[in-house]
PDB file of C-alpha atoms and ligand atoms in Angstrom:
ATOM      1  CA  UNK T   1       0.000   0.000   0.000  1.00  0.00           C
ATOM      2  CA  UNK T   2       1.251   3.470  -0.883  1.00  0.00           C
ATOM      3  CA  UNK T   3      -0.097   6.253   1.315  1.00  0.00           C
ATOM      4  CA  UNK T   4      -0.578   9.259  -0.919  1.00  0.00           C
ATOM      5  CA  UNK T   5      -1.556  12.682   0.396  1.00  0.00           C
ATOM      6  CA  UNK T   6      -4.890  14.073  -0.804  1.00  0.00           C
ATOM      7  CA  UNK T   7      -3.052  16.412  -3.178  1.00  0.00           C
ATOM      8  CA  UNK T   8      -0.930  13.616  -4.626  1.00  0.00           C
ATOM      9  CA  UNK T   9      -3.934  11.353  -5.140  1.00  0.00           C
ATOM     10  CA  UNK T  10      -5.948  14.137  -6.795  1.00  0.00           C
ATOM     11  CA  UNK T  11      -2.995  15.055  -9.013  1.00  0.00           C
ATOM     12  CA  UNK T  12      -2.701  11.500 -10.317  1.00  0.00           C
ATOM     13  CA  UNK T  13      -6.463  11.247 -10.818  1.00  0.00           C
ATOM     14  CA  UNK T  14      -6.325  14.430 -12.927  1.00  0.00           C
ATOM     15  CA  UNK T  15      -3.200  13.357 -14.805  1.00  0.00           C
ATOM     16  CA  UNK T  16      -4.894  10.098 -15.899  1.00  0.00           C
ATOM     17  CA  UNK T  17      -7.973  12.067 -16.899  1.00  0.00           C
ATOM     18  CA  UNK T  18      -5.756  14.432 -18.936  1.00  0.00           C
ATOM     19  CA  UNK T  19      -4.119  11.446 -20.666  1.00  0.00           C
ATOM     20  CA  UNK T  20      -7.483   9.895 -21.490  1.00  0.00           C
ATOM     21  CA  UNK T  21      -9.070  12.959 -23.040  1.00  0.00           C
ATOM     22  CA  UNK T  22      -5.897  14.003 -24.913  1.00  0.00           C
ATOM     23  CA  UNK T  23      -5.883  10.616 -26.653  1.00  0.00           C
ATOM     24  CA  UNK T  24      -9.585  10.763 -27.503  1.00  0.00           C
ATOM     25  CA  UNK T  25      -9.464  14.356 -28.785  1.00  0.00           C
ATOM     26  CA  UNK T  26      -6.419  13.580 -30.896  1.00  0.00           C
ATOM     27  CA  UNK T  27      -8.157  10.533 -32.374  1.00  0.00           C
ATOM     28  CA  UNK T  28     -11.091  12.686 -33.474  1.00  0.00           C
ATOM     29  CA  UNK T  29      -8.804  15.361 -34.928  1.00  0.00           C
ATOM     30  CA  UNK T  30      -6.727  13.013 -37.063  1.00  0.00           C
ATOM     31  CA  UNK T  31      -9.866  11.154 -38.212  1.00  0.00           C
ATOM     32  CA  UNK T  32     -11.706  14.252 -39.422  1.00  0.00           C
ATOM     33  CA  UNK T  33      -8.561  15.682 -41.053  1.00  0.00           C
ATOM     34  CA  UNK T  34      -8.207  12.788 -43.496  1.00  0.00           C
ATOM     35  CA  UNK T  35      -9.518  14.717 -46.498  1.00  0.00           C
ATOM     36  CA  UNK T  36      -7.105  17.618 -45.920  1.00  0.00           C
ATOM     37  CA  UNK T  37      -4.156  15.548 -47.185  1.00  0.00           C
ATOM     38  CA  UNK T  38      -3.537  13.628 -50.399  1.00  0.00           C
ATOM     39  CA  UNK T  39      -4.814   9.995 -50.389  1.00  0.00           C
ATOM     40  CA  UNK T  40      -1.278   8.571 -50.278  1.00  0.00           C
ATOM     41  CA  UNK T  41      -0.689  10.218 -46.867  1.00  0.00           C
ATOM     42  CA  UNK T  42      -3.996   9.149 -45.338  1.00  0.00           C
ATOM     43  CA  UNK T  43      -2.678   5.838 -44.053  1.00  0.00           C
ATOM     44  CA  UNK T  44      -0.271   7.744 -41.801  1.00  0.00           C
ATOM     45  CA  UNK T  45      -3.242   9.598 -40.274  1.00  0.00           C
ATOM     46  CA  UNK T  46      -5.235   6.350 -39.876  1.00  0.00           C
ATOM     47  CA  UNK T  47      -2.254   4.892 -38.002  1.00  0.00           C
ATOM     48  CA  UNK T  48      -2.121   7.936 -35.728  1.00  0.00           C
ATOM     49  CA  UNK T  49      -5.864   7.624 -35.006  1.00  0.00           C
ATOM     50  CA  UNK T  50      -5.364   3.939 -34.176  1.00  0.00           C
ATOM     51  CA  UNK T  51      -2.468   4.671 -31.824  1.00  0.00           C
ATOM     52  CA  UNK T  52      -4.347   7.332 -29.852  1.00  0.00           C
ATOM     53  CA  UNK T  53      -7.547   5.263 -29.828  1.00  0.00           C
ATOM     54  CA  UNK T  54      -5.709   2.224 -28.410  1.00  0.00           C
ATOM     55  CA  UNK T  55      -4.044   4.495 -25.847  1.00  0.00           C
ATOM     56  CA  UNK T  56      -7.390   6.127 -24.976  1.00  0.00           C
ATOM     57  CA  UNK T  57      -8.790   2.675 -24.178  1.00  0.00           C
ATOM     58  CA  UNK T  58      -5.787   1.882 -21.984  1.00  0.00           C
ATOM     59  CA  UNK T  59      -5.974   5.207 -20.140  1.00  0.00           C
ATOM     60  CA  UNK T  60      -9.603   4.477 -19.415  1.00  0.00           C
ATOM     61  CA  UNK T  61      -8.528   1.114 -17.949  1.00  0.00           C
ATOM     62  CA  UNK T  62      -5.607   2.698 -16.040  1.00  0.00           C
ATOM     63  CA  UNK T  63      -7.931   5.381 -14.670  1.00  0.00           C
ATOM     64  CA  UNK T  64     -10.403   2.741 -13.434  1.00  0.00           C
ATOM     65  CA  UNK T  65      -7.624   0.541 -12.104  1.00  0.00           C
ATOM     66  CA  UNK T  66      -6.316   3.495 -10.065  1.00  0.00           C
ATOM     67  CA  UNK T  67      -9.769   4.138  -8.583  1.00  0.00           C
ATOM     68  CA  UNK T  68     -10.378   0.443  -7.872  1.00  0.00           C
ATOM     69  CA  UNK T  69      -6.962  -0.023  -6.234  1.00  0.00           C
ATOM     70  CA  UNK T  70      -7.552   2.983  -3.952  1.00  0.00           C
ATOM     71  CA  UNK T  71      -8.883   2.855  -0.439  1.00  0.00           C
ATOM     72  CA  UNK T  72      -9.240   6.527   0.429  1.00  0.00           C
ATOM     73  CA  UNK T  73      -5.852   7.967  -0.562  1.00  0.00           C
ATOM     74  CA  UNK T  74      -4.081   4.614  -0.114  1.00  0.00           C
ATOM     75  CA  UNK T  75      -3.215   2.814  -3.351  1.00  0.00           C
ATOM     76  CA  UNK T  76      -2.531  -0.941  -3.501  1.00  0.00           C
ATOM     77  CA  UNK T  77       0.465  -1.609  -5.769  1.00  0.00           C
ATOM     78  CA  UNK T  78       0.886  -5.330  -5.013  1.00  0.00           C
ATOM     79  CA  UNK T  79      -1.502  -8.236  -4.603  1.00  0.00           C
ATOM     80  CA  UNK T  80      -5.025  -8.913  -5.850  1.00  0.00           C
ATOM     81  CA  UNK T  81      -6.909  -5.849  -7.087  1.00  0.00           C
ATOM     82  CA  UNK T  82      -3.754  -3.705  -7.096  1.00  0.00           C
ATOM     83  CA  UNK T  83      -2.969  -0.925  -9.586  1.00  0.00           C
ATOM     84  CA  UNK T  84      -2.237  -2.610 -12.915  1.00  0.00           C
ATOM     85  CA  UNK T  85       0.965  -1.295 -14.514  1.00  0.00           C
ATOM     86  CA  UNK T  86       0.650  -4.049 -17.163  1.00  0.00           C
ATOM     87  CA  UNK T  87      -1.813  -1.971 -19.194  1.00  0.00           C
ATOM     88  CA  UNK T  88       1.038   0.310 -20.179  1.00  0.00           C
ATOM     89  CA  UNK T  89       3.065  -2.562 -21.587  1.00  0.00           C
ATOM     90  CA  UNK T  90       0.087  -3.965 -23.520  1.00  0.00           C
ATOM     91  CA  UNK T  91      -0.461  -0.454 -24.858  1.00  0.00           C
ATOM     92  CA  UNK T  92       3.174  -0.021 -25.931  1.00  0.00           C
ATOM     93  CA  UNK T  93       3.329  -3.464 -27.495  1.00  0.00           C
ATOM     94  CA  UNK T  94       0.613  -2.326 -29.892  1.00  0.00           C
ATOM     95  CA  UNK T  95       1.330   1.387 -30.251  1.00  0.00           C
ATOM     96  CA  UNK T  96       5.125   1.515 -30.523  1.00  0.00           C
ATOM     97  CA  UNK T  97       5.300  -0.619 -33.718  1.00  0.00           C
ATOM     98  CA  UNK T  98       2.348   1.369 -35.128  1.00  0.00           C
ATOM     99  CA  UNK T  99       4.103   4.679 -34.376  1.00  0.00           C
ATOM    100  CA  UNK T 100       7.137   3.568 -36.341  1.00  0.00           C
ATOM    101  CA  UNK T 101       4.994   2.449 -39.288  1.00  0.00           C
ATOM    102  CA  UNK T 102       3.329   5.888 -39.074  1.00  0.00           C
ATOM    103  CA  UNK T 103       6.681   7.629 -39.631  1.00  0.00           C
ATOM    104  CA  UNK T 104       7.484   5.416 -42.596  1.00  0.00           C
ATOM    105  CA  UNK T 105       3.979   5.893 -44.057  1.00  0.00           C
ATOM    106  CA  UNK T 106       4.160   9.691 -44.047  1.00  0.00           C
ATOM    107  CA  UNK T 107       7.485   9.684 -45.856  1.00  0.00           C
ATOM    108  CA  UNK T 108       5.897   7.762 -48.776  1.00  0.00           C
ATOM    109  CA  UNK T 109       9.238   6.208 -49.741  1.00  0.00           C
ATOM    110  CA  UNK T 110       9.702   3.690 -52.548  1.00  0.00           C
ATOM    111  CA  UNK T 111       7.879   0.407 -51.738  1.00  0.00           C
ATOM    112  CA  UNK T 112      11.049  -1.654 -51.348  1.00  0.00           C
ATOM    113  CA  UNK T 113      12.619   0.890 -48.956  1.00  0.00           C
ATOM    114  CA  UNK T 114       9.426   1.137 -46.847  1.00  0.00           C
ATOM    115  CA  UNK T 115       9.001  -2.603 -46.487  1.00  0.00           C
ATOM    116  CA  UNK T 116      12.646  -3.111 -45.617  1.00  0.00           C
ATOM    117  CA  UNK T 117      12.387  -0.463 -42.851  1.00  0.00           C
ATOM    118  CA  UNK T 118       9.074  -1.840 -41.557  1.00  0.00           C
ATOM    119  CA  UNK T 119      10.237  -5.469 -41.446  1.00  0.00           C
ATOM    120  CA  UNK T 120      13.150  -4.397 -39.264  1.00  0.00           C
ATOM    121  CA  UNK T 121      11.516  -1.737 -37.063  1.00  0.00           C
ATOM    122  CA  UNK T 122       8.302  -3.588 -36.159  1.00  0.00           C
ATOM    123  CA  UNK T 123       9.895  -6.786 -34.751  1.00  0.00           C
ATOM    124  CA  UNK T 124      12.626  -4.742 -33.028  1.00  0.00           C
ATOM    125  CA  UNK T 125      10.106  -2.490 -31.271  1.00  0.00           C
ATOM    126  CA  UNK T 126       7.881  -5.401 -30.209  1.00  0.00           C
ATOM    127  CA  UNK T 127      10.972  -7.204 -28.857  1.00  0.00           C
ATOM    128  CA  UNK T 128      12.034  -4.067 -26.942  1.00  0.00           C
ATOM    129  CA  UNK T 129       8.712  -3.879 -25.081  1.00  0.00           C
ATOM    130  CA  UNK T 130       8.303  -7.634 -24.545  1.00  0.00           C
ATOM    131  CA  UNK T 131      11.835  -7.932 -23.138  1.00  0.00           C
ATOM    132  CA  UNK T 132      11.295  -4.971 -20.782  1.00  0.00           C
ATOM    133  CA  UNK T 133       8.146  -6.423 -19.203  1.00  0.00           C
ATOM    134  CA  UNK T 134       9.641  -9.283 -17.096  1.00  0.00           C
ATOM    135  CA  UNK T 135      12.076  -6.753 -15.607  1.00  0.00           C
ATOM    136  CA  UNK T 136       9.370  -4.195 -14.942  1.00  0.00           C
ATOM    137  CA  UNK T 137       7.256  -6.589 -12.881  1.00  0.00           C
ATOM    138  CA  UNK T 138      10.183  -8.169 -11.019  1.00  0.00           C
ATOM    139  CA  UNK T 139      11.211  -6.951  -7.579  1.00  0.00           C
ATOM    140  CA  UNK T 140      14.707  -8.382  -7.993  1.00  0.00           C
ATOM    141  CA  UNK T 141      17.485  -6.006  -9.129  1.00  0.00           C
ATOM    142  CA  UNK T 142      19.438  -8.690 -11.015  1.00  0.00           C
ATOM    143  CA  UNK T 143      16.359  -9.675 -13.033  1.00  0.00           C
ATOM    144  CA  UNK T 144      15.593  -6.032 -13.768  1.00  0.00           C
ATOM    145  CA  UNK T 145      19.122  -5.383 -15.016  1.00  0.00           C
ATOM    146  CA  UNK T 146      19.163  -8.500 -17.203  1.00  0.00           C
ATOM    147  CA  UNK T 147      15.868  -7.753 -19.015  1.00  0.00           C
ATOM    148  CA  UNK T 148      16.630  -4.025 -19.093  1.00  0.00           C
ATOM    149  CA  UNK T 149      19.913  -4.687 -20.927  1.00  0.00           C
ATOM    150  CA  UNK T 150      18.246  -7.156 -23.319  1.00  0.00           C
ATOM    151  CA  UNK T 151      15.516  -4.600 -24.102  1.00  0.00           C
ATOM    152  CA  UNK T 152      18.109  -1.869 -24.710  1.00  0.00           C
ATOM    153  CA  UNK T 153      19.626  -3.852 -27.609  1.00  0.00           C
ATOM    154  CA  UNK T 154      16.568  -3.500 -29.910  1.00  0.00           C
ATOM    155  CA  UNK T 155      16.120   0.082 -28.590  1.00  0.00           C
ATOM    156  CA  UNK T 156      19.594   1.063 -29.836  1.00  0.00           C
ATOM    157  CA  UNK T 157      18.969  -0.768 -33.111  1.00  0.00           C
ATOM    158  CA  UNK T 158      15.755   1.273 -33.680  1.00  0.00           C
ATOM    159  CA  UNK T 159      17.663   4.514 -33.033  1.00  0.00           C
ATOM    160  CA  UNK T 160      20.352   3.391 -35.479  1.00  0.00           C
ATOM    161  CA  UNK T 161      17.774   2.707 -38.202  1.00  0.00           C
ATOM    162  CA  UNK T 162      15.958   6.005 -37.603  1.00  0.00           C
ATOM    163  CA  UNK T 163      19.011   8.236 -37.341  1.00  0.00           C
ATOM    164  CA  UNK T 164      21.453   6.602 -39.714  1.00  0.00           C
ATOM    165  CA  UNK T 165      19.462   4.672 -42.332  1.00  0.00           C
ATOM    166  CA  UNK T 166      16.455   6.978 -42.525  1.00  0.00           C
ATOM    167  CA  UNK T 167      18.814   9.959 -42.792  1.00  0.00           C
ATOM    168  CA  UNK T 168      19.705   8.800 -46.294  1.00  0.00           C
ATOM    169  CA  UNK T 169      16.065   8.977 -47.475  1.00  0.00           C
ATOM    170  CA  UNK T 170      15.598  12.412 -45.883  1.00  0.00           C
ATOM    171  CA  UNK T 171      17.960  13.938 -48.416  1.00  0.00           C
ATOM    172  CA  UNK T 172      15.336  13.291 -51.087  1.00  0.00           C
ATOM    173  CA  UNK T 173      12.470  15.047 -49.208  1.00  0.00           C
ATOM    174  CA  UNK T 174      11.470  18.703 -49.896  1.00  0.00           C
ATOM    175  CA  UNK T 175      13.450  21.204 -47.730  1.00  0.00           C
ATOM    176  CA  UNK T 176      10.719  22.136 -45.186  1.00  0.00           C
ATOM    177  CA  UNK T 177       9.695  18.501 -44.852  1.00  0.00           C
ATOM    178  CA  UNK T 178      13.253  17.327 -44.139  1.00  0.00           C
ATOM    179  CA  UNK T 179      13.510  19.902 -41.311  1.00  0.00           C
ATOM    180  CA  UNK T 180      10.164  18.847 -39.791  1.00  0.00           C
ATOM    181  CA  UNK T 181      11.069  15.147 -40.015  1.00  0.00           C
ATOM    182  CA  UNK T 182      14.368  16.049 -38.323  1.00  0.00           C
ATOM    183  CA  UNK T 183      12.426  17.675 -35.453  1.00  0.00           C
ATOM    184  CA  UNK T 184      10.110  14.655 -35.328  1.00  0.00           C
ATOM    185  CA  UNK T 185      13.082  12.370 -34.723  1.00  0.00           C
ATOM    186  CA  UNK T 186      14.304  14.544 -31.854  1.00  0.00           C
ATOM    187  CA  UNK T 187      10.802  14.584 -30.342  1.00  0.00           C
ATOM    188  CA  UNK T 188      10.905  10.797 -30.579  1.00  0.00           C
ATOM    189  CA  UNK T 189      14.306  10.525 -28.923  1.00  0.00           C
ATOM    190  CA  UNK T 190      13.426  12.964 -26.110  1.00  0.00           C
ATOM    191  CA  UNK T 191      10.111  11.288 -25.284  1.00  0.00           C
ATOM    192  CA  UNK T 192      11.224   7.671 -25.740  1.00  0.00           C
ATOM    193  CA  UNK T 193      14.141   8.360 -23.413  1.00  0.00           C
ATOM    194  CA  UNK T 194      11.702   8.964 -20.534  1.00  0.00           C
ATOM    195  CA  UNK T 195      10.651   5.283 -20.491  1.00  0.00           C
ATOM    196  CA  UNK T 196      14.021   3.632 -19.815  1.00  0.00           C
ATOM    197  CA  UNK T 197      14.842   6.399 -17.287  1.00  0.00           C
ATOM    198  CA  UNK T 198      11.622   5.636 -15.348  1.00  0.00           C
ATOM    199  CA  UNK T 199      12.472   1.936 -15.551  1.00  0.00           C
ATOM    200  CA  UNK T 200      15.750   2.709 -13.763  1.00  0.00           C
ATOM    201  CA  UNK T 201      14.081   4.401 -10.721  1.00  0.00           C
ATOM    202  CA  UNK T 202      13.734   1.257  -8.573  1.00  0.00           C
ATOM    203  CA  UNK T 203      17.330   0.266  -9.445  1.00  0.00           C
ATOM    204  CA  UNK T 204      18.544   3.662  -8.232  1.00  0.00           C
ATOM    205  CA  UNK T 205      16.609   3.094  -5.013  1.00  0.00           C
ATOM    206  CA  UNK T 206      14.117   5.795  -5.866  1.00  0.00           C
ATOM    207  CA  UNK T 207      11.034   4.056  -4.452  1.00  0.00           C
ATOM    208  CA  UNK T 208       7.895   4.806  -2.496  1.00  0.00           C
ATOM    209  CA  UNK T 209       5.228   7.424  -3.001  1.00  0.00           C
ATOM    210  CA  UNK T 210       7.318  10.082  -4.769  1.00  0.00           C
ATOM    211  CA  UNK T 211       8.765   7.556  -7.214  1.00  0.00           C
ATOM    212  CA  UNK T 212       5.276   6.250  -8.004  1.00  0.00           C
ATOM    213  CA  UNK T 213       4.091   9.838  -8.640  1.00  0.00           C
ATOM    214  CA  UNK T 214       7.060  10.716 -10.892  1.00  0.00           C
ATOM    215  CA  UNK T 215       6.657   7.508 -12.879  1.00  0.00           C
ATOM    216  CA  UNK T 216       2.963   7.900 -13.525  1.00  0.00           C
ATOM    217  CA  UNK T 217       3.224  11.601 -14.375  1.00  0.00           C
ATOM    218  CA  UNK T 218       6.359  11.024 -16.475  1.00  0.00           C
ATOM    219  CA  UNK T 219       4.825   8.144 -18.429  1.00  0.00           C
ATOM    220  CA  UNK T 220       1.587  10.058 -19.038  1.00  0.00           C
ATOM    221  CA  UNK T 221       3.276  13.257 -20.242  1.00  0.00           C
ATOM    222  CA  UNK T 222       5.662  11.195 -22.405  1.00  0.00           C
ATOM    223  CA  UNK T 223       2.699   9.255 -23.844  1.00  0.00           C
ATOM    224  CA  UNK T 224       0.844  12.453 -24.769  1.00  0.00           C
ATOM    225  CA  UNK T 225       3.986  13.829 -26.453  1.00  0.00           C
ATOM    226  CA  UNK T 226       4.937  10.540 -28.146  1.00  0.00           C
ATOM    227  CA  UNK T 227       1.427   9.858 -29.454  1.00  0.00           C
ATOM    228  CA  UNK T 228      -0.614  13.096 -29.689  1.00  0.00           C
ATOM    229  CA  UNK T 229       2.028  15.753 -30.397  1.00  0.00           C
ATOM    230  CA  UNK T 230       3.816  13.206 -32.567  1.00  0.00           C
ATOM    231  CA  UNK T 231       0.590  12.466 -34.481  1.00  0.00           C
ATOM    232  CA  UNK T 232      -0.061  16.177 -35.014  1.00  0.00           C
ATOM    233  CA  UNK T 233       3.481  16.596 -36.342  1.00  0.00           C
ATOM    234  CA  UNK T 234       2.847  13.696 -38.736  1.00  0.00           C
ATOM    235  CA  UNK T 235      -0.306  15.505 -39.878  1.00  0.00           C
ATOM    236  CA  UNK T 236       1.713  18.690 -40.429  1.00  0.00           C
ATOM    237  CA  UNK T 237       4.244  16.781 -42.553  1.00  0.00           C
ATOM    238  CA  UNK T 238       1.426  15.145 -44.564  1.00  0.00           C
ATOM    239  CA  UNK T 239      -0.109  18.578 -45.208  1.00  0.00           C
ATOM    240  CA  UNK T 240       3.212  20.129 -46.231  1.00  0.00           C
ATOM    241  CA  UNK T 241       3.908  17.278 -48.619  1.00  0.00           C
ATOM    242  CA  UNK T 242       0.374  17.408 -50.042  1.00  0.00           C
ATOM    243  CA  UNK T 243       0.765  21.146 -50.663  1.00  0.00           C
ATOM    244  CA  UNK T 244       4.192  20.639 -52.266  1.00  0.00           C
ATOM    245  CA  UNK T 245       2.571  18.080 -54.551  1.00  0.00           C
ATOM    246  CA  UNK T 246      -0.133  20.458 -55.740  1.00  0.00           C
ATOM    247  CA  UNK T 247      -3.036  20.041 -53.303  1.00  0.00           C
ATOM    248  CA  UNK T 248      -4.570  23.463 -52.692  1.00  0.00           C
ATOM    249  CA  UNK T 249      -5.387  24.597 -49.119  1.00  0.00           C
ATOM    250  CA  UNK T 250      -9.139  25.083 -49.598  1.00  0.00           C
ATOM    251  CA  UNK T 251      -9.813  21.723 -51.253  1.00  0.00           C
TER     252      UNK T 251
HETATM  253  C1  RET M   1      11.914  -0.410 -21.421  1.00  0.00           C
HETATM  254  C2  RET M   1      12.713  -1.399 -20.574  1.00  0.00           C
HETATM  255  C3  RET M   1      14.073  -0.910 -20.237  1.00  0.00           C
HETATM  256  C4  RET M   1      14.904  -0.643 -21.453  1.00  0.00           C
HETATM  257  C5  RET M   1      14.162   0.123 -22.498  1.00  0.00           C
HETATM  258  C6  RET M   1      12.781   0.279 -22.481  1.00  0.00           C
HETATM  259  C7  RET M   1      12.198   1.142 -23.531  1.00  0.00           C
HETATM  260  C8  RET M   1      10.955   1.569 -23.656  1.00  0.00           C
HETATM  261  C9  RET M   1      10.482   2.493 -24.661  1.00  0.00           C
HETATM  262  C10 RET M   1       9.151   2.690 -24.727  1.00  0.00           C
HETATM  263  C11 RET M   1       8.488   3.575 -25.604  1.00  0.00           C
HETATM  264  C12 RET M   1       7.190   3.729 -25.493  1.00  0.00           C
HETATM  265  C13 RET M   1       6.374   4.616 -26.253  1.00  0.00           C
HETATM  266  C14 RET M   1       5.094   4.635 -25.911  1.00  0.00           C
HETATM  267  C15 RET M   1       4.065   5.451 -26.385  1.00  0.00           C
HETATM  268  O1  RET M   1       3.824   5.910 -27.406  1.00  0.00           O
HETATM  269  C16 RET M   1      10.839  -1.256 -22.074  1.00  0.00           C
HETATM  270  C17 RET M   1      11.291   0.613 -20.470  1.00  0.00           C
HETATM  271  C18 RET M   1      15.009   0.703 -23.601  1.00  0.00           C
HETATM  272  C19 RET M   1      11.430   3.196 -25.562  1.00  0.00           C
HETATM  273  C20 RET M   1       6.928   5.461 -27.316  1.00  0.00           C
END
């Protein structure tokens, strides 16, 4: 049992609510914006809608799990009926591969290049999340380190593909688009970095109520940036490319 203060408990309740509605609002926005980009970029927007919809569902579950695991301001984090951190991993297992496909889709690269990137990025990202999970739920430091290191291998591979291999295709994108894709990659690096750092908390002996607060707030803010702000940036890129390819603003 973690004994939160009233302010801490209310903050988390509001943070989960913020995560939930951000995902839902973003889903609606990317869905209704479909016709504002050329058909070949619409799949990227569909992927963004899927990501935020899946995350919206999980935030709804996380929100309920938090309420159900609470007894007053006390939150059960172990045992039956405790707060379920697993929802986040199920969410990432689905959304992280989709986010990577979203980036590839908006670039509209040659078919062979796209499929080669996708067949490497999707399994690597699924492996990264699946390998992190046993460490996340273990209370043993050795187990956490082992799975954390294993999960970092595909993580570094993804960064290599995005920063080194994808860099080559960026040279062929229109000037404004290349700059926005460049910013998108930095947004990705900055937000994705939050997850392994939070994973390290228990290993650094940062535990208890404050650590629980930081983790939940950190994960939620990172999720909103990595899914919603990321999705809106994808939309911006799709619009810029559509305009560069002759689609007029008012059509
Ligand atoms: C884990 C385990 C420890 C090592 C590493 C990890 C990486 C997690 C990442 C998650 C990204 C999630 C996203 C979610 C939402 O959109 C699994 C914590 C490297 C990078 C982007």
